[in-house]
Structures are given as C-alpha cells and as structure tokens.
Amino acid sequence: MVPQGAGLPVGPGHCPRPLAVAPPSAPRSLHPTPPPAGQPWGRPPAPATPPATPPGAPLPAERCRWPTPRWGVAGTGRPWCCSTGSSAATATSRRWPRRWCAAAAARQVLTLDARNHGGSPHSPLMTYEAMSLDVQHLLTRLGITKCILLGHSMGGKTAMTLALQRPDLVERLISVDISPVSTTPVSEFSAYISAMKSVKIPDGLTRSAARQLADEQLRPVVQLPQLRQFLLTNLVEVEGRYIWRVNLDAISHHLADIMNFPVFHKPYPGPALFLGGSNSPYISSKDYPEIQRLFPKADVQHIEGAGHIVHQDKFEEFITAVLNFLPPP
C-alpha cells in the first residue's frame, strides 16, 4: 500500500499511501456499487475541519481514498501497497507501455491517504507507529493477509515500520528515497511549514490565480520550483476559500518524530528494495549499515538524474525498477 497525499518530501503532504495488491477477486471498494458515470471512484474530500480521531486510534478505513479503475485493477497477483505522494494521479495520466499495463493488470493496487493528508481524517497524533496501525487496520478490514508494500519518503518510513512490526503481512518492501535513519534537519521543514501557514489568499480567486499567488508567497523560502508545485497540490478550495488540506499543526508538532525513525532490533526477513534518486541525499552510503542491519535482503539502487520525488522526476525508470523487483504475477 502507498500512503498518498502531496506535500513535503518528508513532511507536510507526504502521507502513507499504501498500495495493496489483493488476491484474485472482483475489484475491492468500499462502495457497494460502482459510482455514477462521470463520478470519481473514491470518497469525497474530507471537510475543511475534519473531526479529530482519538490519539492512537486507527483511522476509519471508509474515510480512505480509493484509486480509479485504471489504477486499481483486479488480477491474479498479490495486492501491493504503495506509500508515495501523488504517484497514482501521475501514473493514470500517462500512456503506459504494454508490459507495464500487463503487470498492473495482474495485480490489484490500493492507495490511501495518510492521516492528516489528502481526504483522510485529521488527528493530533502523527507517529510512524500510529500510521502503521492505520495501514494494518485497512488490511484487516479488506481481508488482505499479505501484500507488497511500497512507500515514498514519510510513506517509506511508514512502510518500513509496518514491515518491521508485522513481517507476516509484507511479502516484499519497496522504500522510495528514504532510509531507516534520521532525516534532514528539522529546521528546514519547519521553515516550509511556517511558509505554508503564512500564505494569504483573498476569497473568490480562480484556482489558477490562487495557486500562482501562493507560489509567489512560498518562493522566498521554498526555492525549488518542483517542491513548490508539490506543496501546492495541498491547496484546495472549500466554500470559496483556499486552505491547506494537510494538518499543518499536527505535522509541525510531530516533526521530530517524522524526521526520526523508531528503534527496532529484529530485522525484516523478506526482500526489500531501496530505490533512491541520484541527485537526492536521502539514501547515502552512510545509511547502508543500518539498512543492512534491519533489512538484510535489501537491494539499494539509484535512478540517475532523479531527485527526491523519484516517481515524478524519472517516471518511466521508476516504474521499470519497481516492476523488475516484483515477483512474476
């Protein structure tokens, strides 16, 4: 499963968006019947101020967002769970080579938004243990006993946490551009959060005008255009006003937890792929000993020319590397 959402590399906007590949069956959905023609296959966005979830409680599965039929298809392989940012939207907008389509059609792919991201409920608690429980809750709810788990950035740490806590649930693990170690200094991401909080947008603007204005206000602090565009995917209109759909207060409060990684002593025994970008510092040689300790069957690869958002920077190379790691359907 892949935590989904859009936001900071390892902060606002990167939810654990699990992609789960389920056993052969009809496409799984929390809808009793397919939605009407023209309506997206998924739940409506969460309200502007979603009800808080008690600390430690798993988020309700019915509030998770679901993929479109083109992305989540029934097949004969095991489900796989992805934890990336906006990879599903990216993937479905591309024309896939035939072998990619064949591989996707052989598996059912499920995606979900992490708590405090996307359409999932807001919660004051934002730890990897809590987000791992959210994914476990979903797997139990759907009757999935084993999946291939993929996660990017914060979602990657969530995926690693789940694999280390419950290796019986994870057939294979893919961590995209993140290691089981402490990440970049918190101050950098605190500045991003402060910049997002300080954005002021007048009511009544068009979406394009609102995004342009927010982009201009973020530029002094968030200098990378790709990162600004990534953060701006969290800007949504609610009753004529533009707000950030991510829970910036909860993320800010738990930023130290998000930057760090829980302590584990028992390794995950299954196959693992650590897939980084060659232009990103988040998987480096100094991380290899800890990767080897916790994931002894890990393979570390870097995609040339990709930054932190690997699946956006080098989409085709990313898909190819993931498919090459998967077992035959």
Tab-separated table of N, CA and C in Angstrom, residues 143-218:
chain	number	residue	atom	x	y	z
A	143	GLY	N	-9.522	-7.802	4.452
A	143	GLY	CA	-9.230	-9.229	4.418
A	143	GLY	C	-7.964	-9.567	3.664
A	144	ILE	N	-7.025	-8.636	3.597
A	144	ILE	CA	-5.743	-8.865	2.915
A	144	ILE	C	-4.738	-9.395	3.928
A	145	THR	N	-4.252	-10.601	3.716
A	145	THR	CA	-3.353	-11.229	4.686
A	145	THR	C	-1.880	-11.010	4.365
A	146	LYS	N	-1.577	-10.587	3.148
A	146	LYS	CA	-0.188	-10.332	2.777
A	146	LYS	C	-0.189	-9.390	1.574
A	147	CYS	N	0.768	-8.454	1.558
A	147	CYS	CA	0.822	-7.513	0.447
A	147	CYS	C	2.263	-7.135	0.150
A	148	ILE	N	2.456	-6.544	-1.009
A	148	ILE	CA	3.727	-5.907	-1.349
A	148	ILE	C	3.560	-4.441	-1.002
A	149	LEU	N	4.449	-3.926	-0.188
A	149	LEU	CA	4.278	-2.594	0.380
A	149	LEU	C	5.301	-1.636	-0.217
A	150	LEU	N	4.820	-0.520	-0.757
A	150	LEU	CA	5.694	0.490	-1.346
A	150	LEU	C	5.411	1.832	-0.702
A	151	GLY	N	6.460	2.541	-0.318
A	151	GLY	CA	6.259	3.850	0.294
A	151	GLY	C	7.352	4.818	-0.091
A	152	HIS	N	6.968	6.074	-0.289
A	152	HIS	CA	7.924	7.131	-0.631
A	152	HIS	C	8.064	8.099	0.533
A	153	SER	N	9.295	8.428	0.890
A	153	SER	CA	9.589	9.435	1.887
A	153	SER	C	8.937	9.082	3.226
A	154	MET	N	8.072	9.936	3.766
A	154	MET	CA	7.404	9.610	5.019
A	154	MET	C	6.624	8.312	4.884
A	155	GLY	N	6.026	8.110	3.721
A	155	GLY	CA	5.325	6.856	3.473
A	155	GLY	C	6.269	5.680	3.478
A	156	GLY	N	7.512	5.893	3.025
A	156	GLY	CA	8.507	4.828	3.061
A	156	GLY	C	8.855	4.431	4.480
A	157	LYS	N	8.953	5.411	5.359
A	157	LYS	CA	9.234	5.094	6.769
A	157	LYS	C	8.043	4.387	7.408
A	158	THR	N	6.842	4.759	7.006
A	158	THR	CA	5.654	4.051	7.489
A	158	THR	C	5.679	2.608	7.014
A	159	ALA	N	6.030	2.404	5.746
A	159	ALA	CA	6.087	1.053	5.185
A	159	ALA	C	7.153	0.222	5.901
A	160	MET	N	8.314	0.815	6.160
A	160	MET	CA	9.368	0.095	6.876
A	160	MET	C	8.923	-0.275	8.289
A	161	THR	N	8.233	0.667	8.952
A	161	THR	CA	7.744	0.401	10.306
A	161	THR	C	6.794	-0.785	10.309
A	162	LEU	N	5.873	-0.811	9.356
A	162	LEU	CA	4.929	-1.924	9.277
A	162	LEU	C	5.646	-3.239	9.005
A	163	ALA	N	6.615	-3.231	8.096
A	163	ALA	CA	7.343	-4.456	7.767
A	163	ALA	C	8.118	-4.981	8.968
A	164	LEU	N	8.661	-4.086	9.761
A	164	LEU	CA	9.436	-4.499	10.940
A	164	LEU	C	8.519	-4.931	12.087
A	165	GLN	N	7.346	-4.305	12.181
A	165	GLN	CA	6.396	-4.683	13.229
A	165	GLN	C	5.655	-5.969	12.892
A	166	ARG	N	5.217	-6.090	11.638
A	166	ARG	CA	4.393	-7.220	11.222
A	166	ARG	C	4.935	-7.814	9.909
A	167	PRO	N	6.086	-8.462	9.953
A	167	PRO	CA	6.655	-9.026	8.724
A	167	PRO	C	5.752	-10.056	8.067
A	168	ASP	N	4.838	-10.642	8.852
A	168	ASP	CA	3.923	-11.626	8.277
A	168	ASP	C	2.944	-11.009	7.282
A	169	LEU	N	2.759	-9.693	7.337
A	169	LEU	CA	1.827	-9.019	6.438
A	169	LEU	C	2.479	-8.541	5.145
A	170	VAL	N	3.811	-8.529	5.108
A	170	VAL	CA	4.523	-7.895	3.998
A	170	VAL	C	5.335	-8.929	3.230
A	171	GLU	N	4.925	-9.162	1.987
A	171	GLU	CA	5.650	-10.111	1.139
A	171	GLU	C	6.955	-9.506	0.630
A	172	ARG	N	6.906	-8.245	0.206
A	172	ARG	CA	8.073	-7.508	-0.247
A	172	ARG	C	7.899	-6.046	0.132
A	173	LEU	N	9.042	-5.353	0.266
A	173	LEU	CA	9.026	-3.955	0.673
A	173	LEU	C	9.801	-3.115	-0.341
A	174	ILE	N	9.236	-1.959	-0.707
A	174	ILE	CA	9.933	-1.005	-1.573
A	174	ILE	C	9.916	0.349	-0.870
A	175	SER	N	11.096	0.845	-0.531
A	175	SER	CA	11.206	2.152	0.109
A	175	SER	C	11.815	3.120	-0.900
A	176	VAL	N	11.065	4.156	-1.246
A	176	VAL	CA	11.499	5.091	-2.279
A	176	VAL	C	12.136	6.332	-1.656
A	177	ASP	N	13.428	6.472	-1.880
A	177	ASP	CA	14.242	7.622	-1.476
A	177	ASP	C	14.131	7.973	0.006
A	178	ILE	N	14.219	6.960	0.835
A	178	ILE	CA	14.270	7.193	2.279
A	178	ILE	C	14.901	5.978	2.944
A	179	SER	N	15.655	6.224	4.029
A	179	SER	CA	16.338	5.166	4.782
A	179	SER	C	15.775	5.089	6.191
A	180	PRO	N	16.061	4.012	6.920
A	180	PRO	CA	15.581	3.883	8.307
A	180	PRO	C	16.481	4.625	9.287
A	181	VAL	N	16.765	5.874	8.967
A	181	VAL	CA	17.632	6.705	9.814
A	181	VAL	C	16.998	8.081	9.947
A	182	SER	N	17.593	8.919	10.792
A	182	SER	CA	17.111	10.292	10.930
A	182	SER	C	17.325	11.046	9.624
A	183	THR	N	16.392	11.929	9.316
A	183	THR	CA	16.433	12.653	8.050
A	183	THR	C	16.957	14.069	8.250
A	184	THR	N	16.812	14.887	7.215
A	184	THR	CA	17.308	16.263	7.187
A	184	THR	C	16.967	17.049	8.449
A	185	PRO	N	17.779	18.036	8.788
A	185	PRO	CA	17.483	18.866	9.966
A	185	PRO	C	16.047	19.369	9.966
A	186	VAL	N	15.453	19.313	11.147
A	186	VAL	CA	14.045	19.699	11.280
A	186	VAL	C	13.825	21.151	10.881
A	187	SER	N	14.835	22.008	11.084
A	187	SER	CA	14.666	23.439	10.820
A	187	SER	C	14.230	23.713	9.388
A	188	GLU	N	14.756	22.945	8.427
A	188	GLU	CA	14.396	23.156	7.023
A	188	GLU	C	12.909	22.947	6.804
A	189	PHE	N	12.362	21.898	7.380
A	189	PHE	CA	10.951	21.604	7.178
A	189	PHE	C	10.073	22.508	8.033
A	190	SER	N	10.585	22.931	9.178
A	190	SER	CA	9.831	23.904	9.976
A	190	SER	C	9.630	25.188	9.184
A	191	ALA	N	10.648	25.574	8.425
A	191	ALA	CA	10.536	26.784	7.605
A	191	ALA	C	9.489	26.607	6.514
A	192	TYR	N	9.430	25.410	5.924
A	192	TYR	CA	8.422	25.150	4.904
A	192	TYR	C	7.009	25.244	5.494
A	193	ILE	N	6.834	24.668	6.679
A	193	ILE	CA	5.519	24.699	7.317
A	193	ILE	C	5.119	26.135	7.650
A	194	SER	N	6.064	26.899	8.188
A	194	SER	CA	5.778	28.302	8.509
A	194	SER	C	5.402	29.083	7.265
A	195	ALA	N	6.107	28.803	6.157
A	195	ALA	CA	5.809	29.496	4.903
A	195	ALA	C	4.403	29.152	4.421
A	196	MET	N	4.016	27.883	4.547
A	196	MET	CA	2.674	27.478	4.128
A	196	MET	C	1.614	28.144	4.997
A	197	LYS	N	1.866	28.221	6.303
A	197	LYS	CA	0.905	28.845	7.211
A	197	LYS	C	0.738	30.332	6.936
A	198	SER	N	1.789	30.971	6.446
A	198	SER	CA	1.748	32.421	6.250
A	198	SER	C	1.124	32.839	4.920
A	199	VAL	N	0.816	31.880	4.049
A	199	VAL	CA	0.219	32.204	2.751
A	199	VAL	C	-1.160	32.834	2.956
A	200	LYS	N	-1.395	33.953	2.290
A	200	LYS	CA	-2.679	34.654	2.370
A	200	LYS	C	-3.277	34.751	0.972
A	201	ILE	N	-4.494	34.231	0.802
A	201	ILE	CA	-5.145	34.243	-0.497
A	201	ILE	C	-6.537	34.850	-0.348
A	202	PRO	N	-6.839	35.921	-1.069
A	202	PRO	CA	-8.182	36.534	-0.990
A	202	PRO	C	-9.263	35.562	-1.467
A	203	ASP	N	-10.452	35.710	-0.941
A	203	ASP	CA	-11.565	34.869	-1.376
A	203	ASP	C	-11.954	35.218	-2.817
A	204	GLY	N	-12.515	34.226	-3.494
A	204	GLY	CA	-13.081	34.474	-4.809
A	204	GLY	C	-12.136	34.340	-5.979
A	205	LEU	N	-10.877	34.022	-5.745
A	205	LEU	CA	-9.936	33.863	-6.854
A	205	LEU	C	-10.185	32.534	-7.574
A	206	THR	N	-9.807	32.492	-8.831
A	206	THR	CA	-9.832	31.213	-9.548
A	206	THR	C	-8.731	30.325	-8.989
A	207	ARG	N	-8.829	29.028	-9.279
A	207	ARG	CA	-7.829	28.097	-8.752
A	207	ARG	C	-6.439	28.427	-9.289
A	208	SER	N	-6.341	28.745	-10.565
A	208	SER	CA	-5.031	29.046	-11.142
A	208	SER	C	-4.441	30.313	-10.537
A	209	ALA	N	-5.292	31.324	-10.310
A	209	ALA	CA	-4.802	32.564	-9.707
A	209	ALA	C	-4.378	32.337	-8.261
A	210	ALA	N	-5.142	31.528	-7.536
A	210	ALA	CA	-4.795	31.233	-6.141
A	210	ALA	C	-3.462	30.491	-6.058
A	211	ARG	N	-3.262	29.511	-6.941
A	211	ARG	CA	-2.004	28.759	-6.937
A	211	ARG	C	-0.828	29.664	-7.305
A	212	GLN	N	-1.035	30.557	-8.261
A	212	GLN	CA	0.043	31.458	-8.656
A	212	GLN	C	0.425	32.382	-7.503
A	213	LEU	N	-0.591	32.909	-6.806
A	213	LEU	CA	-0.327	33.799	-5.673
A	213	LEU	C	0.386	33.046	-4.552
A	214	ALA	N	-0.070	31.823	-4.257
A	214	ALA	CA	0.582	31.022	-3.217
A	214	ALA	C	2.011	30.682	-3.617
A	215	ASP	N	2.221	30.391	-4.880
A	215	ASP	CA	3.568	30.083	-5.368
A	215	ASP	C	4.505	31.268	-5.150
A	216	GLU	N	4.011	32.475	-5.435
A	216	GLU	CA	4.838	33.671	-5.245
A	216	GLU	C	5.180	33.890	-3.775
A	217	GLN	N	4.232	33.574	-2.892
A	217	GLN	CA	4.477	33.777	-1.462
A	217	GLN	C	5.408	32.713	-0.883
A	218	LEU	N	5.395	31.514	-1.461
A	218	LEU	CA	6.273	30.449	-0.981
A	218	LEU	C	7.698	30.581	-1.512
